[in-house]
PDB file of C-alpha atoms in Angstrom:
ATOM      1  CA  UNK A  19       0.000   0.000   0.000  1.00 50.00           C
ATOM      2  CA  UNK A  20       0.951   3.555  -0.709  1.00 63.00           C
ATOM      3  CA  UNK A  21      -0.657   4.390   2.207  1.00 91.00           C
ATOM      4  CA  UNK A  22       0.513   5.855   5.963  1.00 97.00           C
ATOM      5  CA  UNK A  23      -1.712   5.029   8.589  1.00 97.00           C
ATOM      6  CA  UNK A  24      -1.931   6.108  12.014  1.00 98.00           C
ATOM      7  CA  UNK A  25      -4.418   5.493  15.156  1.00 97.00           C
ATOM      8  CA  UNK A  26      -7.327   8.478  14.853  1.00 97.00           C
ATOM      9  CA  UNK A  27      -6.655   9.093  18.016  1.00 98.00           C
ATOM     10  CA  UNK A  28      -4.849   8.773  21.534  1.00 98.00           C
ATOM     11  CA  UNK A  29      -5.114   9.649  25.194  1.00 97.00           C
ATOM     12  CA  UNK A  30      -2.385   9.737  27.382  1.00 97.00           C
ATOM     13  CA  UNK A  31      -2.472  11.242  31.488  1.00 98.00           C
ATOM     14  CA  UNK A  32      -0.364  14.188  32.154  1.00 97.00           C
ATOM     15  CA  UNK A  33       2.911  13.239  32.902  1.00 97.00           C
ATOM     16  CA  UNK A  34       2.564   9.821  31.596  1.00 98.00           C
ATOM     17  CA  UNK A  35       3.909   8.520  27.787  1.00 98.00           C
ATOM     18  CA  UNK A  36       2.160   8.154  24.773  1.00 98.00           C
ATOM     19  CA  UNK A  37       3.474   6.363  21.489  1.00 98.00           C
ATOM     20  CA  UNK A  38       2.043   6.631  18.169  1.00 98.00           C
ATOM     21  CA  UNK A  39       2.421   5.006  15.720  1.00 98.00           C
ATOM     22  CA  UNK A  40       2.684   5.377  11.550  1.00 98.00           C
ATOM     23  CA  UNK A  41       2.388   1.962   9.156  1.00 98.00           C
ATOM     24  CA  UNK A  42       3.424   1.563   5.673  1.00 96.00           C
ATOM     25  CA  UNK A  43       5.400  -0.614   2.842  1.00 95.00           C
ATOM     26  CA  UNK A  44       7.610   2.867   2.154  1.00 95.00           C
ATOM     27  CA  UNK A  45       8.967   2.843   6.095  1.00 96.00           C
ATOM     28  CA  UNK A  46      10.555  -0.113   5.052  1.00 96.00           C
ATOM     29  CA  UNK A  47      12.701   1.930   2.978  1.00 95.00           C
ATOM     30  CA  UNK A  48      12.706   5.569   4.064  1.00 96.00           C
ATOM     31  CA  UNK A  49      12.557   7.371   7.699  1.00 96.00           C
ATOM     32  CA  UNK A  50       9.378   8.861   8.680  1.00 97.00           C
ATOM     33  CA  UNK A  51       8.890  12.603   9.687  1.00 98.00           C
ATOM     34  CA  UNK A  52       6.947  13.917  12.507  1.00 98.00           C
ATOM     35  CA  UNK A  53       4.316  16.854  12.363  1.00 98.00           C
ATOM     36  CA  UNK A  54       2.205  18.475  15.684  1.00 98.00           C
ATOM     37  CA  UNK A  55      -0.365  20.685  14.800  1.00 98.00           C
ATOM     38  CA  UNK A  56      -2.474  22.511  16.882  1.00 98.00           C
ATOM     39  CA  UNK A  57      -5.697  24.331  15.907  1.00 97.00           C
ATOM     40  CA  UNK A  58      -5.505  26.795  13.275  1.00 96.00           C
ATOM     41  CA  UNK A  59      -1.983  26.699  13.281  1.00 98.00           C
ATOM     42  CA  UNK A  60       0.580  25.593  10.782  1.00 98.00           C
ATOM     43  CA  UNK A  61       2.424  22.076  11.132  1.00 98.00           C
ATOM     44  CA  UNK A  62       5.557  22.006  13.068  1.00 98.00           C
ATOM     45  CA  UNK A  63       8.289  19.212  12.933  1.00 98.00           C
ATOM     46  CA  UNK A  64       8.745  17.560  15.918  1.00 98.00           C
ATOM     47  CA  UNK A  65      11.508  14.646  14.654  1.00 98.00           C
ATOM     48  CA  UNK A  66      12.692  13.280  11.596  1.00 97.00           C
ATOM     49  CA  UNK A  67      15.620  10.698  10.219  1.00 95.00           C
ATOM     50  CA  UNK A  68      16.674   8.214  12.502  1.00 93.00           C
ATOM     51  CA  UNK A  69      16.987  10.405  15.752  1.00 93.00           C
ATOM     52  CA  UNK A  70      16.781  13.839  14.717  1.00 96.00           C
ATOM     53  CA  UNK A  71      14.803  16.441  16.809  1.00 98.00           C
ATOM     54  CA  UNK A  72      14.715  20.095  15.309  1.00 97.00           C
ATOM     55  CA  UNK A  73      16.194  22.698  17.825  1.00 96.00           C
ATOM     56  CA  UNK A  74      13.828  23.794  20.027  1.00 96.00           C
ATOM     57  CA  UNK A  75      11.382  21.002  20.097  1.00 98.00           C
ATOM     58  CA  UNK A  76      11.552  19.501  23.847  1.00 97.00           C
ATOM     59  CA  UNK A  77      13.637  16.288  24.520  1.00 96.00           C
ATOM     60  CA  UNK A  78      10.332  14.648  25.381  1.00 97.00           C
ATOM     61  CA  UNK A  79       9.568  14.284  21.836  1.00 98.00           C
ATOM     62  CA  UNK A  80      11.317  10.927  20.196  1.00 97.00           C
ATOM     63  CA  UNK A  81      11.656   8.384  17.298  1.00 97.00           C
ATOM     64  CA  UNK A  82      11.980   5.140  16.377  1.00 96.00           C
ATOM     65  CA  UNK A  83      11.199   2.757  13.331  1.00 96.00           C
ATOM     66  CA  UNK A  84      11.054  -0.935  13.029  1.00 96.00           C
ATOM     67  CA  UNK A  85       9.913  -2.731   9.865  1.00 96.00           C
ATOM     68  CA  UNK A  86       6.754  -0.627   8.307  1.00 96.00           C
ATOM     69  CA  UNK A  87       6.051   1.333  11.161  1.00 98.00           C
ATOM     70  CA  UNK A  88       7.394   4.510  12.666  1.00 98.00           C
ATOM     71  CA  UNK A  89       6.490   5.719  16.108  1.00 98.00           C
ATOM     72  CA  UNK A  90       6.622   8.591  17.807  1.00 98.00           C
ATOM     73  CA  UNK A  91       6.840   8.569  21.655  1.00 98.00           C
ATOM     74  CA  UNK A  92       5.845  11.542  23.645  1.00 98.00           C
ATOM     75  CA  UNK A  93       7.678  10.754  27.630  1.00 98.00           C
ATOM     76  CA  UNK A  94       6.286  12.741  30.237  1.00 97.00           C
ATOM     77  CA  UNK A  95       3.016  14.275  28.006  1.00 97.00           C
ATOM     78  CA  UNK A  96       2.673  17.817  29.001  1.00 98.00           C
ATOM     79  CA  UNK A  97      -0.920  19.971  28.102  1.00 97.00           C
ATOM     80  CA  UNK A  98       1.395  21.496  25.149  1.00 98.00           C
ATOM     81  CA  UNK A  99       1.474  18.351  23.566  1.00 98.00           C
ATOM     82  CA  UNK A 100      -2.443  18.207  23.027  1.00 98.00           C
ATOM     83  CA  UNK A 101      -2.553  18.617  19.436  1.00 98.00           C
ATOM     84  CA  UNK A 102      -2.782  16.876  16.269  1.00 98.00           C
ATOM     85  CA  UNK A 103       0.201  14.585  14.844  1.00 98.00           C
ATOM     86  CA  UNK A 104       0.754  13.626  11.285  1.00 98.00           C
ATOM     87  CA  UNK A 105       3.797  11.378   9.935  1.00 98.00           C
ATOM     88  CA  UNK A 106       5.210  11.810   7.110  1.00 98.00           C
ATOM     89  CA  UNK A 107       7.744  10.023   3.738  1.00 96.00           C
ATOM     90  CA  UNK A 108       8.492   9.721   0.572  1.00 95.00           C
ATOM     91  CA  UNK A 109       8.814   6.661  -1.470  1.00 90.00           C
ATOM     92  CA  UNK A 110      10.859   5.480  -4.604  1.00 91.00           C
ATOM     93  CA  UNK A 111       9.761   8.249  -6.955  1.00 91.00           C
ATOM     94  CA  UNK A 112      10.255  11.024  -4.654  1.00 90.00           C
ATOM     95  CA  UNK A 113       6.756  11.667  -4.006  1.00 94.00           C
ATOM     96  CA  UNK A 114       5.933  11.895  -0.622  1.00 96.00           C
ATOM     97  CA  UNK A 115       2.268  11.316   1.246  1.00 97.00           C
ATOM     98  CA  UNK A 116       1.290  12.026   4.819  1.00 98.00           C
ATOM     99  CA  UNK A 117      -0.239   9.577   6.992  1.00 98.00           C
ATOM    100  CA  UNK A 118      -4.262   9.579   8.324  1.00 97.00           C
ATOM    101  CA  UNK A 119      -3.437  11.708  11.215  1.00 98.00           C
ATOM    102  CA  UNK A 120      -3.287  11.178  15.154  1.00 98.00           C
ATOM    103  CA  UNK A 121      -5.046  12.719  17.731  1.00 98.00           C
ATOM    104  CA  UNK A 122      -3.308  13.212  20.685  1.00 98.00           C
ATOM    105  CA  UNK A 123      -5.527  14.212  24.007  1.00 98.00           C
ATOM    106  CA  UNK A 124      -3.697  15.346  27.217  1.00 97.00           C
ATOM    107  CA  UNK A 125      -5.913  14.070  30.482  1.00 95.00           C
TER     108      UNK A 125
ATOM    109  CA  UNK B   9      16.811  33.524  11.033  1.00 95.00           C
ATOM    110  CA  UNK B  10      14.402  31.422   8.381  1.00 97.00           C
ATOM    111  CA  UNK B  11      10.959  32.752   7.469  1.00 97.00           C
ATOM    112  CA  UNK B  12       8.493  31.612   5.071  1.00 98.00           C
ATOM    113  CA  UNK B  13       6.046  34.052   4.365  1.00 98.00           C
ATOM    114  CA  UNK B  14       3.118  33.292   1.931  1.00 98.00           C
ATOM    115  CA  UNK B  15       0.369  35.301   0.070  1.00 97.00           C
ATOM    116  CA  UNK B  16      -2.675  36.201   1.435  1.00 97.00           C
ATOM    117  CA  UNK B  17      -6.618  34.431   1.434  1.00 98.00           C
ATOM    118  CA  UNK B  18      -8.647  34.249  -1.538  1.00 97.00           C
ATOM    119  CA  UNK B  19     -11.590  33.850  -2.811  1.00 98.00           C
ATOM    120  CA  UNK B  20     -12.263  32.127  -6.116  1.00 98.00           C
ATOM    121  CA  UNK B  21     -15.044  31.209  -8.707  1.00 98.00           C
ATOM    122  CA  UNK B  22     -15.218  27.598 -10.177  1.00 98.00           C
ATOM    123  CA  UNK B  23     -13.428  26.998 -13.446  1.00 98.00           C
ATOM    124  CA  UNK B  24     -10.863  30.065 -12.062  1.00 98.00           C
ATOM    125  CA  UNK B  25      -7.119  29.550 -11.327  1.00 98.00           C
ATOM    126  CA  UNK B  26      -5.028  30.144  -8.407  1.00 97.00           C
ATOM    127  CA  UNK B  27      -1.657  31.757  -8.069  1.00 98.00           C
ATOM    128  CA  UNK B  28      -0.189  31.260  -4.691  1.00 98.00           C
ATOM    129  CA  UNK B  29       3.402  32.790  -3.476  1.00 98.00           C
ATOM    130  CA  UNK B  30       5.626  31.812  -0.950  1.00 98.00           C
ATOM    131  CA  UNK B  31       8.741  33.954  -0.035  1.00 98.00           C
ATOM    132  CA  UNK B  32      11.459  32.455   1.792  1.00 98.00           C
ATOM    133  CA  UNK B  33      14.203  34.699   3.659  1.00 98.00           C
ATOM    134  CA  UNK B  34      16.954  33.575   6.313  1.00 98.00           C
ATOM    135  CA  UNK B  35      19.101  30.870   4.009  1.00 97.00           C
ATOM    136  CA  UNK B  36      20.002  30.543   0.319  1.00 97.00           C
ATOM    137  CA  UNK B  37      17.104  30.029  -1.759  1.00 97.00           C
ATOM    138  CA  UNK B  38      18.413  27.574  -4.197  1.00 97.00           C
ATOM    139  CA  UNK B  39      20.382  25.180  -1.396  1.00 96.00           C
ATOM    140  CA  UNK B  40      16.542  23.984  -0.401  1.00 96.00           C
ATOM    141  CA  UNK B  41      13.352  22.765  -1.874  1.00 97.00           C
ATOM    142  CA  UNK B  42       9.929  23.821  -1.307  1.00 98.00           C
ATOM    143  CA  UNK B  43       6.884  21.468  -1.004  1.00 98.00           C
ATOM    144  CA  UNK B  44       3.309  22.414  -1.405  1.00 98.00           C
ATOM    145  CA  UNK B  45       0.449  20.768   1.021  1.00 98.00           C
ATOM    146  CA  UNK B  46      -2.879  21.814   1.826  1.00 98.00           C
ATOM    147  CA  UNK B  47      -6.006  20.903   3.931  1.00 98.00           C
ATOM    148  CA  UNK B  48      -9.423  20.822   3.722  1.00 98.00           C
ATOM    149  CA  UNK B  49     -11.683  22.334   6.368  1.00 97.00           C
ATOM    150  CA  UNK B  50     -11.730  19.658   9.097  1.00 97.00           C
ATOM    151  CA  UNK B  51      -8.970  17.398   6.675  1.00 97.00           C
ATOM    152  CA  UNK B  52      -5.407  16.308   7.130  1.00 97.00           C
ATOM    153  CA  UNK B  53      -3.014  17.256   5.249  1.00 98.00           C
ATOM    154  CA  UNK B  54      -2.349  16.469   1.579  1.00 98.00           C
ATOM    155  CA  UNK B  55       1.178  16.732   0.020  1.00 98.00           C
ATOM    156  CA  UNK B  56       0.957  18.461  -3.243  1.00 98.00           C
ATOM    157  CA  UNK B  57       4.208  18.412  -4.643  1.00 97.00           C
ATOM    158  CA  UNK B  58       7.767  20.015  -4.445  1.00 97.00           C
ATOM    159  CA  UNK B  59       9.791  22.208  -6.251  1.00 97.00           C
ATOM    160  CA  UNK B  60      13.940  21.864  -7.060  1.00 96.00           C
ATOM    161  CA  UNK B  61      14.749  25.877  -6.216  1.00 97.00           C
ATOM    162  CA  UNK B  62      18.515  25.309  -7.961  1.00 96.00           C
ATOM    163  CA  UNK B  63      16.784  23.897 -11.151  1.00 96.00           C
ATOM    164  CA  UNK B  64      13.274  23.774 -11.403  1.00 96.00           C
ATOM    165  CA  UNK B  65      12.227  20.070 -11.304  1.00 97.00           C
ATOM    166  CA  UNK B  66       9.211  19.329  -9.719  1.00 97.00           C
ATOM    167  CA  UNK B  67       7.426  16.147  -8.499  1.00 97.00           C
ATOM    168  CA  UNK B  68       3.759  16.190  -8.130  1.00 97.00           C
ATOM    169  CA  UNK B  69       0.938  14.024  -6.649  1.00 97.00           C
ATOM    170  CA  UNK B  70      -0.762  12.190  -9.366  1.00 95.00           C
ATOM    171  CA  UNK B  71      -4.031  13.381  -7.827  1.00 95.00           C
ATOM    172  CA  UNK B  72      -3.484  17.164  -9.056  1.00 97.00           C
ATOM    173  CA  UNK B  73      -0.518  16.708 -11.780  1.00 96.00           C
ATOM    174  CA  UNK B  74      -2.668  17.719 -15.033  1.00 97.00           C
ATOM    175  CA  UNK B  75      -3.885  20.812 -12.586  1.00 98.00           C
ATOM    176  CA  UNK B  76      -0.806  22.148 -10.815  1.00 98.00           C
ATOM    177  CA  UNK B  77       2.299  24.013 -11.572  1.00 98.00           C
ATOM    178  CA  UNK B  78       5.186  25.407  -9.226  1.00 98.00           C
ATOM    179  CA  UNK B  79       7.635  27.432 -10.105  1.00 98.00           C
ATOM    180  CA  UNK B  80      10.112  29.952  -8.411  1.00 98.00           C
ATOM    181  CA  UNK B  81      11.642  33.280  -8.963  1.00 98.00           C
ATOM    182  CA  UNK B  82      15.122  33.137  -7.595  1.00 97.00           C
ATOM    183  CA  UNK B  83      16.180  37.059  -7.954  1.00 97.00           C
ATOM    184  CA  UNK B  84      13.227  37.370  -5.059  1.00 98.00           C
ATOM    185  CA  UNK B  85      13.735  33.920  -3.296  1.00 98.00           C
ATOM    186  CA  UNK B  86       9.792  33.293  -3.640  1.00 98.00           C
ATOM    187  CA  UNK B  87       8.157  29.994  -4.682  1.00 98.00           C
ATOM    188  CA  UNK B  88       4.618  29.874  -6.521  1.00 98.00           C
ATOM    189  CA  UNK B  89       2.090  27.666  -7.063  1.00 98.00           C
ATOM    190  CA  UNK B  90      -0.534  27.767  -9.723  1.00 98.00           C
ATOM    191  CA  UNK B  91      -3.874  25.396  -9.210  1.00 98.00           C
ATOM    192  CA  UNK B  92      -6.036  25.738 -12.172  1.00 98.00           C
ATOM    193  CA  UNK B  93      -9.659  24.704 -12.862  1.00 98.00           C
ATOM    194  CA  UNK B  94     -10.697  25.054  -9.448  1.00 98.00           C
ATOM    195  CA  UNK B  95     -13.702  23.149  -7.723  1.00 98.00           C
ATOM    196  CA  UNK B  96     -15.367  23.535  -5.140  1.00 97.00           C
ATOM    197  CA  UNK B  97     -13.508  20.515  -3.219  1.00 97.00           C
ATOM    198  CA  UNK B  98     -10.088  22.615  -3.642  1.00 98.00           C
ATOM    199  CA  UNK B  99     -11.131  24.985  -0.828  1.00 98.00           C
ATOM    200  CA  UNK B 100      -8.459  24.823   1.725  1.00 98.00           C
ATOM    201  CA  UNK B 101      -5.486  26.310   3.469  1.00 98.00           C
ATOM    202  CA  UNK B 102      -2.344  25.726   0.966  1.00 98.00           C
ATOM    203  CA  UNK B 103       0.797  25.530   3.233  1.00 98.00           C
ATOM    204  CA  UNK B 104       4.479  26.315   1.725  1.00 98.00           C
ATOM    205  CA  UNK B 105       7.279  24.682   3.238  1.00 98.00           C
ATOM    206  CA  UNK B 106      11.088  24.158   3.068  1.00 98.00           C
ATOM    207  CA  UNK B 107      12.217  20.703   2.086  1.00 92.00           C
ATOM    208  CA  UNK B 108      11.340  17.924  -0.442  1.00 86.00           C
ATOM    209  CA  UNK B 109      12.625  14.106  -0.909  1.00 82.00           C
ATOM    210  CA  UNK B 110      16.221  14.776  -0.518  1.00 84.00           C
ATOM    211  CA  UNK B 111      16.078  15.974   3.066  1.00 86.00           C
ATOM    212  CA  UNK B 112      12.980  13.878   3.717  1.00 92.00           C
ATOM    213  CA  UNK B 113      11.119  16.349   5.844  1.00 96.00           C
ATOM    214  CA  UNK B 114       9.681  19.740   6.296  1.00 97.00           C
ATOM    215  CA  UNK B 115      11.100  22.409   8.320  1.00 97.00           C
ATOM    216  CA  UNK B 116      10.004  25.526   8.212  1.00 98.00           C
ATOM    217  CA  UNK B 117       6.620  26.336   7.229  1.00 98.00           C
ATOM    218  CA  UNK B 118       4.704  29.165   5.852  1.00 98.00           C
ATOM    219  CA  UNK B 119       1.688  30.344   7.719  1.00 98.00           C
ATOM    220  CA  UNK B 120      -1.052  29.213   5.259  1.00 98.00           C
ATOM    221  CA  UNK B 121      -3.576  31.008   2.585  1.00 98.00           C
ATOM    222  CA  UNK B 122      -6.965  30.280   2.491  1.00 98.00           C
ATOM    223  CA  UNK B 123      -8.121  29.623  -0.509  1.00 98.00           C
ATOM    224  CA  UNK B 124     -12.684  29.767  -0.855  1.00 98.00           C
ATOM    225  CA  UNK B 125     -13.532  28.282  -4.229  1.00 98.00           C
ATOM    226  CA  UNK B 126     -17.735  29.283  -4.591  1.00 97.00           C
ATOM    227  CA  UNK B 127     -19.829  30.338  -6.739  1.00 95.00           C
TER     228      UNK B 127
END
């Protein structure tokens, strides 16, 4: 499948961790990136690559990537975090496609 | 310091075209890419397609390639994007960003035009 697909949605408790997750045939091949988006904002990326985190984006925020699926783990959720999280990659021919979308709720 | 600045909302007819800008400041234009998503009120986001700044090849989604063209102006550092024969399911806000499949993400980001296609 060409596809990305990602759980609609998550709750985690303040303070706790949350890990979500991204599944398709092109993670076999390429790294995933990471997108939070809160309401009527623009995307921001959170991590990309293997284990890289964008400066400024907290140390909470991490990677990983086994097989077709990519996961991003949120350690120690914090109310900030409440938002919206897309993955993202390309695949063979460059073109890239963003996965279903996550979203994350803060308790 | 990078910005991404983009053009501002607009309001279309069916049938019309759309001309989007982007204008990127902070880095060298040409050492950088720039993708094209959007999203549909209440949507994710859909990549469109990115640019080559240094020579002009682009890559688009199937979905829109017979529809879409981007281009740049390097003298002013500013990306475009062209949509034509909109519908009404083309609404959205169109996002400009820095990056395509050689650095495999997105990193900085315009702020987003809304785009209204009504009759």
């Amino acid at each position: 499948s060409s596809e990305l697909t990602q759980d609609p949605a998550v709750s985690v408790a303040l303070g706790q961790t949350v890990r979500i997750t991204c599944q398709g045939d092109r993670l076999r091949s390429y790294y995933a990136s990471w997108y939070q988006q809160k309401p009527g904002q623009a995307p921001v990326l959170v991590f990309y690559g293997r284990r890289n985190r964008p400066s400024g984006i907290p140390d909470r925020f991490s990677g990983s990537s086994s097989g077709d699926t990519a996961s991003l783990t949120i350690t120690g959720a914090q109310a900030a975090d409440e938002a919206d999280y897309y993955c993202n990659s390309r695949d063979r021919s460059g073109r890239h496609v963003f996965g279903t979308g996550t979203k994350v709720t803060v308790l | 310091q990078v910005h991404v600045v983009q053009s501002g909302a607009e309001v279309k007819k069916p049938g019309a075209s759309l001309k989007v800008s982007c204008k990127a400041s902070g880095y060298t234009f040409t050492d950088y890419g720039i993708t094209w998503v959007r999203q549909a009120p209440g949507q994710g986001l859909e990549w469109m397609g990115w640019i080559n700044t240094y020579n002009g090849n682009t890559n688009y989604t199937e979905k829109l390639q017979d529809r879409v063209t981007m281009t740049t102006d390097t003298s002013t550092s500013t990306a475009y994007m062209e949509l034509r024969s909109l519908r009404s399911d083309d609404t959205a806000v169109y996002y400009c960003a820095r990056g395509d499949s050689f650095t495999n993400y997105f990193d900085y980001w315009g702020q987003g035009t809304l785009v209204t296609v009504s009759s």
